[in-house]
């Protein structure tokens, strides 16, 4: 009997190191030979003395790395017609950062992108790499050839790859940045906020004009569970590194200088390019903070931990909570007798009606008058799971709270109007807590009120306190501080005093505090953290938009731009994808099922967003340093994971 598996046959392998014109190397192999044996034969035949430990075989037709060196050719299913390449697993990649800079570094092309990002973050000293990912850049129109040459690239390809989860720091930077002055400059570029962008730079950038435009960027995220090579990314290609999951864990200015700087840059560009909506007053405050941060960062070399309050907002709040426990009961009583006006959506033309309101636990009840508040309310509204958005104009003394309350047929819109900012801060804090299912007795109630009050104070104009105003108004370029929309609406000489006015309220902040404050206000915007995807719901004949937020999904009607329905992750029982028809199905408590197909992004991207946010909710303080990769892939991968 002839054993064909032992019969020798020829396998040809292209060795990248021999150069692009070298012919493939032909080896005589049997199907029983394992991959490690093939590599050994290959290395012997090339006769090049070098370290081959990073090299591996790539199977072109199957788009697959042969990383299991103990597997035989037969087990992999490799025959004589297989096109194999022998090349390094780590190759140079051009990485576009949120601040517009480009790094050239060695990245892993054979691991899942999730691990590749961990490696990149380790190199540039960013903690919690699970919050970031890679995406394909938006194509820029090439006008002149010299524009491509002008791009400054910072080279980190010589940095050895480390497997330590947290690098040793010298002078506050990882050791490999302390080696030479050039490397030190690169770290400085990573950890210091960039100067204000020139107006023409802002003008050239792509600005989304609609929710559908905003949705297209999310079709560009790379798949976390597949490697760069499998997604068509080649050596020296350009990809963007961005914060993808906007839920930031354990921010500490002592250790997170690079993370905070890049986060600030991403937030700043989101504001300048109108990626996220904000009110006019908020825009002036963002402008003032940018002006201040730019000014201070020229004098302070880098962010330093300035105050305990800014460590991590949460840990600061937790220490406050202990002190606040005793103060809650009086507030509870106070909020039971505040007079607020309100307007349901149906009555938009009739203005506001006045009612007597009571706030209790997570519900508000309203009555015709104070006297009737002993009896049955006209209506009781449970705020758990509702959306809470501010609608405030301080100069006009307008303090509105917009509530979107889930109802079977969609969302009910209710506006509460407060008489003054003190009342607004209390009610806003109460509504925010209630939407998360927390009552007024919760220990974070007081700190929530303080945070809202300080935010309002920063937006106030302060006449007569122009001590810190720059001597001449020319030193402030409003085009670099606010989005282009405001330059269409106002002249620079109208914007300058308004930005300088807001600047009075932030001029005392240190660099770290100013950056933290900027991020805090960004995170408080109603649309913060929303990633949009155009979808087609099962049974519907029109495209709609799905907004994916850190804690919920939102269905948005494209015609009017209104929120139709909100579903919270904590009510989600299961979600899965039918890969054959590319349709996603989600089941919520209370027998609620939804299904949709995706128009502007692959359903794997949507699946990964939802699973990723649910993964972020599992992180706890005790285990902050160990990342449960397996769980991440389980939640984000669908059946295609790994």
PDB file of C-alpha atoms in Angstrom, residues 9-15 24-25 38 42 56-66 73 77-87 229:
ATOM      1  CA  UNK A   9       5.719  17.441  -2.907  1.00  0.00           C
ATOM      2  CA  UNK A  10       6.922  20.966  -3.683  1.00  0.00           C
ATOM      3  CA  UNK A  11       5.732  23.987  -1.723  1.00  0.00           C
ATOM      4  CA  UNK A  12       6.842  27.456  -2.791  1.00  0.00           C
ATOM      5  CA  UNK A  13       7.083  30.282  -0.255  1.00  0.00           C
ATOM      6  CA  UNK A  14       7.787  33.979  -0.898  1.00  0.00           C
ATOM      7  CA  UNK A  15      10.285  35.337   1.658  1.00  0.00           C
ATOM      8  CA  UNK A  24       9.811  32.184  -4.241  1.00  0.00           C
ATOM      9  CA  UNK A  25      11.809  29.565  -2.307  1.00  0.00           C
ATOM     10  CA  UNK A  38       8.506  24.340   7.186  1.00  0.00           C
ATOM     11  CA  UNK A  42      12.980  27.876   4.917  1.00  0.00           C
ATOM     12  CA  UNK A  56       5.456  33.723  10.519  1.00  0.00           C
ATOM     13  CA  UNK A  57       3.677  32.310   7.471  1.00  0.00           C
ATOM     14  CA  UNK A  58       0.718  34.120   5.880  1.00  0.00           C
ATOM     15  CA  UNK A  59      -1.623  32.129   3.629  1.00  0.00           C
ATOM     16  CA  UNK A  60      -2.771  34.573   0.977  1.00  0.00           C
ATOM     17  CA  UNK A  61      -5.819  32.796  -0.505  1.00  0.00           C
ATOM     18  CA  UNK A  62      -7.324  32.104   2.929  1.00  0.00           C
ATOM     19  CA  UNK A  63      -6.233  35.467   4.430  1.00  0.00           C
ATOM     20  CA  UNK A  64      -4.934  33.618   7.463  1.00  0.00           C
ATOM     21  CA  UNK A  65      -1.756  33.474   9.551  1.00  0.00           C
ATOM     22  CA  UNK A  66      -0.365  29.999  10.263  1.00  0.00           C
ATOM     23  CA  UNK A  73       0.213  21.119   6.613  1.00  0.00           C
ATOM     24  CA  UNK A  77      -5.413  21.984   4.572  1.00  0.00           C
ATOM     25  CA  UNK A  78      -2.394  23.306   2.671  1.00  0.00           C
ATOM     26  CA  UNK A  79      -1.637  21.881  -0.790  1.00  0.00           C
ATOM     27  CA  UNK A  80       0.893  22.676  -3.505  1.00  0.00           C
ATOM     28  CA  UNK A  81      -1.197  25.545  -4.893  1.00  0.00           C
ATOM     29  CA  UNK A  82      -1.111  27.532  -1.610  1.00  0.00           C
ATOM     30  CA  UNK A  83       0.481  30.985  -1.884  1.00  0.00           C
ATOM     31  CA  UNK A  84       2.461  31.421   1.325  1.00  0.00           C
ATOM     32  CA  UNK A  85       4.425  34.485   2.420  1.00  0.00           C
ATOM     33  CA  UNK A  86       7.095  34.400   5.130  1.00  0.00           C
ATOM     34  CA  UNK A  87       7.281  37.798   6.834  1.00  0.00           C
ATOM     35  CA  UNK A 229      -3.762  41.827   7.571  1.00  0.00           C
TER      36      UNK A 229
END
